Amino acid sequence: MGDQRIASAGGQPPAEVALRLDGVTKRFPGVVALRDVSFDVRRGEVHILFGENGAGKSTLVNLIAGTYEPSEGSIELDGAQLRLTTPNEARQHGINAVFQEFSLVPTLSVAANIFLGREQLRGRQLDNKGMERQAHDILQDLGFEVDPRARVDRLSRSEQQMVEIAKALQGEPKILILDEPTASLTEREADVLFALVDRLKGEGVGIVYITHRMQEIHRIGDRITVLRDGTYIATVQAADADEDSLVGLMTGREVTSLYPQIRTSPGEELLALDGVTLARSPIAGVSINVRAGEVVGVAGLVGSGKGDLAEACFGMRSLKAGELRVRGRAVSKASPKTMLDHGVYYLPADRRVEGLVLPRSLRENISLASLTEPIFQRRGVMSRTRENAVVRRVVDQLQIRPPTLDRPIRNYSGGNQQKAMFARGMLRDPAVVVLNEPTTGVDVGARGDVYALIQEMCERGAGVLVVSSDLPEILNLCHRAYVVHRGVVRAELAGDGLTEDAVLANFFDD
Amino acid sequence: MPDHSRTAAAAAATLADAEAERGMARRALQMLVTIGVLPILLVTMIVVFGLIEPRFLAQDNILNILRQSTFLGIVAIGQMLVLITAGFDLSIGAIVALTSVVAATVMSSVLGDDGSGSALTAIVLGVGAGLLAGIVAGAVNGFGVAVLGVSPFIVTLGTSSIITGAALLETGGAPITGLPTDFVKVLGTDKLLGVPVVVYITAVIVLVMYAVLNRSRFGRYLYAIGGNEIASRLSGIRVGRNLMVVYILSGTFAAIAGLLLTARVGAGEPNLGASFALQSITAAVLGGVSLRGGEGKLGGVVFGALFIAMLSNGMNLIRVSSYWQSIALGALLVLAVVVDRARQRVRHTV
């Protein structure tokens, strides 16, 4: 089976295989996370892992990185059998990983982090100056502009990402694992990363790359392996792959179009920021509004302040100047509670940090924001029966899987968690929904479902504000969009004027 | 040939055995994850103490254990509420002592040196003053945590020291005697249908708190706040107000336990309840309450308190010195936390 795959994967002479997994199975108590998967990475190749959340990508890379041991099957590096029991062992064999959860010590400097565990001495003391100098050279060489003396917790997420990558590249890796590395990078920073990936390919490093983004797959990918439900589905050449066929392989169903055509009939103004300046934010003198029955986008680079704007709409930020209006009336002393009472619902950008109560059940997470509503009560007392019935209905409607109400939310996939966040809002039947990065960490299959929900809310007359770093989302979903640049609205684009070129033209400095 | 097949069959059987063994190990692990170590510890302890010292299982002693477990049980319920919100209350023991001193001072001064005052007035005022002391102490904790935003650990460590100092200052370290006899008799020694009155009081508290935790919005919000404070705030929950109430409740429960203990020992004692902070946390964690907040069931905490009361009682019966008892309790707390962590790990991978 393995041979046949390699033969079918391309006409050119097969490059040398650096890493090979053969018939690997990983069981956890009660579940099989990975079932009989074979996979290989050649030297100088970018091998993309593609699949829905929960398909087994993370388990697979964790096996390679030594976090877990396989229950069955073997791992070979350069033809020699490997038995990895710890990430440290994997590193010693030249297998380095950059995960989404960083392995940096926030209170130490960049240089100290890069040399963590391999500190250099001068005499019997730490050679801090020397390590800073080398760290500077390393970062410079990679094209990353980060001060080696800065404390890691003072850096932005994208800078931390660069430090993490720089750290992983120490000790000349043979295999490099990158788990959605561009998730927190700006377009320009991503370009630096892609250039680096090209260089590493040239040096013969085999790269395992997890991403959901089609542009990246075409930009740097060589082969793509698709996983679904812990099983191997197919390996295809990146050059031959188009989005629809990949999504079809990933979900096992035909996907006609990801983005729905949303009908719009704009009504009264529901939510508006008027001349708003925020404390501790670049946002200054910004005016935006959302009317009933339309989807309005907010685009901008990381650091433009577009996320702060979304938070301001939900009363999470104090206004230094300007006002927040709901249905034409100024809201003084806005807080999440008052905004909820005004019919606004907010979907936070980081659902694990700001949205989900991870140890609690699906049911409790969905009902959390509406327990004071009459639907959950019987004679003024919270009713478990009502709660079960109401939550069951919305879980079925949104097809949250598995529909087990008492399962802890942390055991759900990213897509289903995001649906639960939508379900929480829908129970309040909000007039306005503010969506801050609605599809981060959501696989393509569930993304379609999220878009369908946005469509439904809009067509039922709600105003939808979508703040997103995903440009296609802004272009294909929104009727109107604001482009934010360095804290100010640079452009408002609508209808036919809302094009990729028009948005990009306002993204960067002139 | 027959030999060959027999070997194959044997090999197959060994393989099946290994498979079955692994299945059993997995089931055992799964059971540990769901029920925790407490039932196992509880049964082991009853058997061991029962074998060494038959009096351990005598009816009198069982009633004794029940009575002893009520004091710890009540404060542990308060501690549990705080732990669910991802906090700590280290001042519980100090509040018990404060309540005891305040209530006894008020009662004995109303009653007068010659005992001529009204016993009823003394009891009502004393109990009221004791409860008020607990409520105020809890409110101070709540203010520090919810309004000033100081870590619960530091706030309650500080108030604990302040309150203990105040209680000792007030009494000069000596017990306050001269309590109304009815107070001591009814709450301290009386039995109803052969069961101490305190057991009924505790049962009522347990039932009410069960309803609060599982059937009320307030209870639900406590779990949510402990599980994710930001998410709770964004869901419109008034986090500060709920935290305030939690610390006041914890102080109130400590005050109730302080009153009951005062009746039991028959005097206002500034040294009462010194070990309650440690013991209540141990009882809660043994009962499956997570120190990271957001998780914990009332039933587990009740059994945790019962377990610790039994352990102390059993060790007393077989004459284990109090020094060794202290070592054992400390070790138990650490063990409980280690097991809790292991359970979390396994649950995360499932």
Coordinates of N, CA and C in Angstrom, one line a residue, chain A residues 101-273:
Chain A
E101 N 1.0 25.9 21.0 CA 1.2 26.2 22.4 C 2.7 26.4 22.5
F102 N 3.2 27.6 22.8 CA 4.6 27.9 22.8 C 5.3 27.2 24.0
S103 N 6.6 26.9 23.8 CA 7.4 26.3 24.8 C 8.4 27.3 25.3
L104 N 8.0 28.6 25.4 CA 8.9 29.7 25.9 C 8.6 30.0 27.3
V105 N 9.6 30.4 28.0 CA 9.5 30.9 29.4 C 9.2 32.4 29.3
P106 N 8.0 32.8 29.7 CA 7.6 34.2 29.5 C 8.4 35.2 30.2
T107 N 9.0 34.9 31.4 CA 9.7 35.8 32.1 C 11.2 35.9 31.8
L108 N 11.7 35.1 30.9 CA 13.1 35.2 30.5 C 13.2 35.9 29.2
S109 N 14.4 36.4 28.9 CA 14.7 37.1 27.6 C 14.6 36.2 26.4
V110 N 14.6 36.8 25.3 CA 14.6 36.1 24.0 C 15.8 35.2 23.9
A111 N 17.0 35.8 24.2 CA 18.3 35.0 24.1 C 18.3 33.9 25.1
A112 N 17.8 34.1 26.3 CA 17.8 33.1 27.3 C 16.9 31.9 26.9
N113 N 15.8 32.2 26.2 CA 14.9 31.2 25.7 C 15.5 30.4 24.6
I114 N 16.2 31.1 23.7 CA 16.8 30.4 22.5 C 17.8 29.4 23.0
F115 N 18.6 29.8 24.1 CA 19.6 28.9 24.6 C 19.2 28.1 25.8
L116 N 17.9 28.0 26.0 CA 17.4 27.3 27.2 C 17.8 25.9 27.2
G117 N 18.5 25.4 28.2 CA 19.0 24.0 28.3 C 20.3 23.8 27.6
R118 N 20.8 24.8 26.9 CA 22.1 24.7 26.3 C 22.9 25.9 26.5
E119 N 22.8 26.4 27.7 CA 23.4 27.7 28.1 C 24.9 27.6 27.9
Q120 N 25.5 28.8 27.4 CA 26.9 28.8 27.2 C 27.6 29.5 28.4
L121 N 28.8 29.0 28.7 CA 29.5 29.5 29.9 C 30.8 30.2 29.4
R122 N 31.1 31.2 30.2 CA 32.5 31.8 30.1 C 33.1 31.6 31.5
G123 N 34.1 30.8 31.5 CA 34.6 30.4 32.8 C 33.6 29.6 33.5
R124 N 33.1 30.0 34.7 CA 32.1 29.2 35.4 C 30.8 30.0 35.4
Q125 N 30.8 31.1 34.7 CA 29.5 31.9 34.7 C 28.8 31.9 33.4
L126 N 27.5 32.2 33.4 CA 26.8 32.3 32.2 C 27.4 33.4 31.3
D127 N 27.5 33.1 30.0 CA 28.0 34.1 29.1 C 26.8 34.8 28.4
N128 N 26.2 35.7 29.2 CA 25.0 36.4 28.7 C 25.2 37.2 27.5
K129 N 26.3 38.0 27.6 CA 26.6 38.9 26.4 C 26.8 38.1 25.1
G130 N 27.6 37.0 25.3 CA 27.9 36.2 24.1 C 26.6 35.6 23.5
M131 N 25.7 35.1 24.4 CA 24.5 34.4 24.0 C 23.6 35.5 23.3
E132 N 23.5 36.7 23.9 CA 22.7 37.7 23.3 C 23.2 38.1 21.8
R133 N 24.6 38.1 21.7 CA 25.1 38.4 20.4 C 24.8 37.3 19.4
Q134 N 24.9 36.1 19.8 CA 24.6 35.0 18.9 C 23.1 35.0 18.6
A135 N 22.3 35.2 19.6 CA 20.8 35.2 19.4 C 20.5 36.3 18.4
H136 N 21.1 37.4 18.5 CA 20.9 38.5 17.6 C 21.3 38.1 16.1
D137 N 22.4 37.4 16.0 CA 22.8 36.9 14.7 C 21.9 35.9 14.1
I138 N 21.4 35.0 15.0 CA 20.5 34.0 14.5 C 19.2 34.6 14.0
L139 N 18.6 35.5 14.8 CA 17.4 36.2 14.4 C 17.5 37.0 13.1
Q140 N 18.7 37.7 13.1 CA 19.0 38.5 11.9 C 19.0 37.6 10.7
D141 N 19.7 36.5 10.8 CA 19.9 35.6 9.7 C 18.6 35.0 9.2
L142 N 17.6 34.8 10.1 CA 16.3 34.3 9.8 C 15.4 35.4 9.2
G143 N 15.9 36.7 9.4 CA 15.0 37.8 8.9 C 14.0 38.2 9.9
F144 N 14.2 37.8 11.2 CA 13.2 38.2 12.2 C 13.7 39.4 12.9
E145 N 12.9 40.5 13.1 CA 13.3 41.6 13.8 C 12.8 41.6 15.2
V146 N 13.6 40.9 16.1 CA 13.2 40.8 17.5 C 14.4 41.1 18.3
D147 N 14.3 41.9 19.4 CA 15.4 42.3 20.3 C 15.7 41.1 21.2
P148 N 16.9 40.6 21.1 CA 17.3 39.4 21.9 C 17.2 39.6 23.4
R149 N 17.3 40.9 23.8 CA 17.3 41.2 25.3 C 15.9 41.4 25.8
A150 N 14.9 41.4 24.9 CA 13.5 41.7 25.4 C 13.0 40.5 26.1
R151 N 12.2 40.7 27.2 CA 11.5 39.6 27.9 C 10.4 39.1 26.9
V152 N 10.2 37.8 26.9 CA 9.3 37.2 26.0 C 7.9 37.6 26.2
D153 N 7.5 37.8 27.5 CA 6.1 38.2 27.7 C 5.8 39.6 27.3
R154 N 6.8 40.4 27.0 CA 6.6 41.8 26.5 C 6.4 41.8 24.9
L155 N 6.6 40.6 24.3 CA 6.6 40.5 22.8 C 5.1 40.3 22.4
S156 N 4.8 40.7 21.2 CA 3.5 40.3 20.6 C 3.5 38.8 20.3
R157 N 2.3 38.3 20.0 CA 2.3 36.9 19.7 C 3.1 36.5 18.5
S158 N 3.1 37.3 17.5 CA 3.8 37.0 16.3 C 5.3 37.0 16.6
E159 N 5.7 37.9 17.4 CA 7.2 37.9 17.7 C 7.6 36.7 18.5
Q160 N 6.7 36.3 19.4 CA 6.9 35.1 20.2 C 7.0 33.9 19.2
Q161 N 6.1 33.9 18.2 CA 6.2 32.8 17.2 C 7.5 32.7 16.6
M162 N 8.1 33.9 16.3 CA 9.4 33.9 15.6 C 10.5 33.4 16.5
V163 N 10.4 33.7 17.8 CA 11.4 33.2 18.7 C 11.3 31.7 18.8
E164 N 10.1 31.3 18.9 CA 9.8 29.8 19.0 C 10.5 29.1 17.8
I165 N 10.3 29.7 16.6 CA 10.8 29.1 15.4 C 12.4 29.1 15.5
A166 N 12.9 30.3 15.9 CA 14.4 30.4 16.0 C 14.9 29.3 16.9
K167 N 14.2 29.1 18.0 CA 14.6 28.1 19.0 C 14.6 26.7 18.4
A168 N 13.6 26.4 17.6 CA 13.4 25.1 17.1 C 14.5 24.8 16.0
L169 N 15.1 25.9 15.4 CA 16.0 25.7 14.4 C 17.4 25.5 14.9
Q170 N 17.6 25.6 16.2 CA 18.9 25.4 16.8 C 19.2 23.9 16.8
G171 N 20.5 23.6 16.6 CA 20.8 22.1 16.6 C 20.5 21.5 15.3
E172 N 20.4 22.2 14.2 CA 20.3 21.7 12.9 C 19.3 20.5 12.7
P173 N 18.1 20.8 12.7 CA 17.1 19.8 12.6 C 17.1 19.0 11.3
K174 N 16.7 17.8 11.3 CA 16.5 17.0 10.0 C 15.0 17.1 9.7
I175 N 14.2 17.1 10.7 CA 12.8 17.2 10.5 C 12.3 18.3 11.4
L176 N 11.5 19.2 10.7 CA 10.9 20.3 11.4 C 9.4 20.2 11.3
I177 N 8.7 20.3 12.5 CA 7.2 20.3 12.5 C 6.7 21.7 12.7
L178 N 5.9 22.2 11.9 CA 5.3 23.5 12.0 C 3.7 23.3 12.1
D179 N 3.2 23.7 13.3 CA 1.7 23.5 13.5 C 1.0 24.8 13.4
E180 N 0.4 25.1 12.3 CA -0.3 26.3 11.9 C 0.6 27.5 12.3
P181 N 1.8 27.6 11.7 CA 2.7 28.7 12.2 C 2.3 30.1 11.8
T182 N 1.4 30.2 10.8 CA 1.1 31.6 10.4 C -0.2 32.1 11.0
A183 N -0.7 31.3 12.0 CA -2.0 31.7 12.6 C -1.9 33.1 13.2
S184 N -0.8 33.4 13.8 CA -0.7 34.7 14.4 C 0.3 35.7 13.7
L185 N 0.6 35.4 12.5 CA 1.5 36.3 11.7 C 0.8 37.2 10.8
T186 N 1.4 38.4 10.6 CA 0.8 39.2 9.5 C 1.3 38.7 8.2
E187 N 0.7 39.2 7.1 CA 1.0 38.7 5.8 C 2.5 38.8 5.5
R188 N 3.1 40.0 5.9 CA 4.5 40.2 5.7 C 5.4 39.3 6.5
E189 N 5.0 39.1 7.7 CA 5.8 38.1 8.5 C 5.7 36.7 8.0
A190 N 4.5 36.4 7.5 CA 4.3 35.1 6.9 C 5.2 34.9 5.7
D191 N 5.4 36.0 4.9 CA 6.3 35.9 3.8 C 7.7 35.6 4.2
V192 N 8.1 36.2 5.3 CA 9.5 35.9 5.9 C 9.6 34.5 6.2
L193 N 8.5 33.9 6.8 CA 8.5 32.5 7.2 C 8.6 31.6 6.0
F194 N 7.8 32.0 4.9 CA 7.8 31.1 3.7 C 9.2 31.1 3.1
A195 N 9.9 32.3 3.1 CA 11.2 32.3 2.6 C 12.2 31.4 3.3
L196 N 12.0 31.4 4.7 CA 12.8 30.6 5.5 C 12.5 29.1 5.2
V197 N 11.2 28.8 5.0 CA 10.9 27.4 4.7 C 11.6 27.0 3.4
D198 N 11.5 27.9 2.4 CA 12.2 27.6 1.2 C 13.7 27.3 1.4
R199 N 14.3 28.1 2.2 CA 15.7 27.9 2.5 C 16.0 26.6 3.2
L200 N 15.2 26.2 4.2 CA 15.4 25.0 4.9 C 15.2 23.8 3.9
K201 N 14.2 23.9 3.0 CA 14.0 22.9 2.0 C 15.3 22.7 1.2
G202 N 15.9 23.8 0.8 CA 17.2 23.7 0.1 C 18.3 23.0 0.8
E203 N 18.2 23.2 2.2 CA 19.2 22.5 3.0 C 18.9 21.1 3.3
G204 N 17.8 20.6 2.7 CA 17.5 19.2 2.9 C 16.7 18.8 4.1
V205 N 16.1 19.8 4.8 CA 15.3 19.6 6.0 C 13.9 19.1 5.5
G206 N 13.4 18.1 6.1 CA 12.0 17.6 5.8 C 11.1 18.3 6.7
I207 N 10.0 18.9 6.2 CA 9.1 19.7 7.0 C 7.7 19.2 7.0
V208 N 7.2 19.0 8.2 CA 5.8 18.6 8.3 C 5.0 19.8 8.7
Y209 N 4.0 20.1 7.9 CA 3.4 21.5 8.0 C 1.8 21.3 8.2
I210 N 1.3 21.8 9.3 CA -0.1 21.7 9.4 C -0.7 23.1 9.1
T211 N -1.7 23.1 8.2 CA -2.4 24.4 8.0 C -3.8 24.1 7.4
H212 N -4.7 25.1 7.6 CA -6.0 25.0 7.0 C -6.1 25.9 5.7
R213 N -5.0 26.7 5.5 CA -5.1 27.8 4.5 C -4.7 27.3 3.1
M214 N -5.5 27.5 2.2 CA -5.3 27.0 0.8 C -4.1 27.8 0.2
Q215 N -4.0 29.1 0.4 CA -2.9 29.9 -0.2 C -1.6 29.3 0.2
E216 N -1.5 28.9 1.5 CA -0.2 28.4 2.0 C 0.1 27.1 1.4
I217 N -0.9 26.3 1.2 CA -0.7 24.9 0.6 C -0.1 25.1 -0.8
H218 N -0.6 26.0 -1.5 CA -0.1 26.2 -2.9 C 1.2 26.9 -2.9
R219 N 1.5 27.8 -1.9 CA 2.7 28.6 -1.8 C 3.9 27.7 -1.5
I220 N 3.8 26.8 -0.5 CA 5.0 26.1 -0.1 C 4.8 24.6 -0.1
G221 N 3.7 24.0 -0.3 CA 3.5 22.6 -0.1 C 4.0 21.8 -1.3
D222 N 4.5 20.6 -1.0 CA 4.9 19.6 -2.0 C 3.9 18.5 -2.1
R223 N 3.7 17.9 -1.0 CA 2.7 16.8 -1.0 C 1.7 17.1 0.2
I224 N 0.5 16.6 0.0 CA -0.5 16.8 1.1 C -1.1 15.4 1.5
T225 N -1.1 15.1 2.8 CA -1.7 13.9 3.3 C -2.9 14.3 4.1
V226 N -4.0 13.7 3.7 CA -5.3 14.0 4.3 C -5.7 12.9 5.3
L227 N -6.1 13.3 6.5 CA -6.5 12.4 7.5 C -8.0 12.7 7.8
R228 N -8.7 11.7 8.2 CA -10.1 11.9 8.6 C -10.4 10.8 9.7
D229 N -11.0 11.3 10.8 CA -11.4 10.4 11.9 C -10.2 9.4 12.3
G230 N -9.0 9.9 12.3 CA -7.9 9.1 12.8 C -7.4 8.1 11.7
T231 N -7.9 8.1 10.5 CA -7.5 7.2 9.5 C -6.9 7.9 8.3
Y232 N -6.0 7.2 7.6 CA -5.4 7.8 6.4 C -6.3 7.8 5.3
I233 N -6.5 8.9 4.6 CA -7.4 9.0 3.4 C -6.6 9.0 2.1
A234 N -5.7 9.9 1.9 CA -5.0 10.0 0.7 C -3.7 10.9 0.8
T235 N -2.8 10.7 -0.2 CA -1.7 11.6 -0.3 C -1.7 12.1 -1.7
V236 N -1.7 13.5 -1.9 CA -1.8 14.0 -3.2 C -0.7 15.0 -3.4
Q237 N -0.4 15.3 -4.7 CA 0.6 16.4 -5.0 C -0.1 17.7 -4.7
A238 N 0.6 18.7 -4.1 CA 0.0 20.0 -3.8 C -0.4 20.7 -5.1
A239 N 0.5 20.5 -6.1 CA 0.2 21.2 -7.4 C -1.1 20.8 -8.0
D240 N -1.5 19.5 -7.8 CA -2.7 19.0 -8.4 C -4.0 19.3 -7.6
A241 N -3.8 19.8 -6.4 CA -4.9 19.8 -5.4 C -5.7 21.2 -5.6
D242 N -7.0 21.1 -5.7 CA -7.8 22.3 -5.5 C -8.6 22.2 -4.3
E243 N -9.1 23.3 -3.9 CA -9.8 23.4 -2.6 C -11.0 22.5 -2.4
D244 N -11.8 22.4 -3.5 CA -13.0 21.6 -3.4 C -12.7 20.1 -3.2
S245 N -11.7 19.7 -4.0 CA -11.3 18.2 -3.9 C -10.7 17.9 -2.5
L246 N -9.9 18.8 -2.0 CA -9.3 18.6 -0.7 C -10.3 18.6 0.4
V247 N -11.3 19.5 0.3 CA -12.3 19.6 1.3 C -13.2 18.3 1.2
G248 N -13.4 17.9 0.0 CA -14.1 16.6 -0.2 C -13.4 15.5 0.5
L249 N -12.1 15.4 0.3 CA -11.4 14.3 0.9 C -11.4 14.4 2.4
M250 N -11.3 15.6 2.9 CA -11.2 15.8 4.3 C -12.5 15.5 5.0
T251 N -13.6 15.9 4.4 CA -14.9 15.8 5.1 C -15.7 14.5 4.6
G252 N -15.2 14.0 3.5 CA -15.9 12.8 3.0 C -17.2 13.2 2.3
R253 N -17.5 14.4 2.0 CA -18.7 14.8 1.3 C -18.3 15.9 0.3
E254 N -19.2 16.0 -0.7 CA -19.0 17.0 -1.7 C -19.3 18.4 -1.1
V255 N -18.3 19.3 -1.4 CA -18.6 20.7 -1.0 C -18.7 21.5 -2.3
T256 N -19.9 22.1 -2.4 CA -20.1 22.9 -3.6 C -19.5 24.3 -3.5
S257 N -20.0 25.0 -2.5 CA -19.4 26.3 -2.3 C -19.3 26.6 -0.8
L258 N -18.2 27.2 -0.4 CA -18.0 27.4 1.1 C -18.9 28.6 1.5
Y259 N -18.9 29.6 0.6 CA -19.6 30.9 1.1 C -21.0 31.0 0.5
P260 N -22.0 31.2 1.4 CA -23.3 31.3 0.9 C -23.6 32.7 0.3
Q261 N -24.6 32.8 -0.5 CA -25.1 34.1 -1.0 C -26.0 34.7 0.0
I262 N -25.7 35.7 0.7 CA -26.5 36.2 1.8 C -27.3 37.4 1.3
R263 N -28.7 37.2 1.4 CA -29.5 38.3 1.0 C -29.5 39.5 2.0
T264 N -29.5 40.7 1.5 CA -29.5 41.8 2.4 C -30.6 42.8 2.1
S265 N -31.1 43.4 3.2 CA -32.1 44.4 3.1 C -31.9 45.3 4.3
P266 N -30.8 46.2 4.2 CA -30.4 47.0 5.4 C -31.6 47.8 5.9
G267 N -31.7 47.7 7.2 CA -32.8 48.5 7.9 C -32.2 49.6 8.8
E268 N -32.7 49.7 10.0 CA -32.3 50.8 10.8 C -30.9 50.5 11.4
E269 N -30.2 51.6 11.8 CA -28.9 51.4 12.4 C -29.0 50.8 13.8
L270 N -28.3 49.7 14.0 CA -28.5 49.0 15.3 C -27.3 49.3 16.2
L271 N -26.1 49.3 15.7 CA -25.0 49.5 16.6 C -24.0 50.4 15.9
A272 N -23.5 51.4 16.6 CA -22.5 52.3 16.0 C -21.5 52.8 17.0
L273 N -20.3 52.9 16.5 CA -19.2 53.6 17.2 C -19.1 55.0 16.5

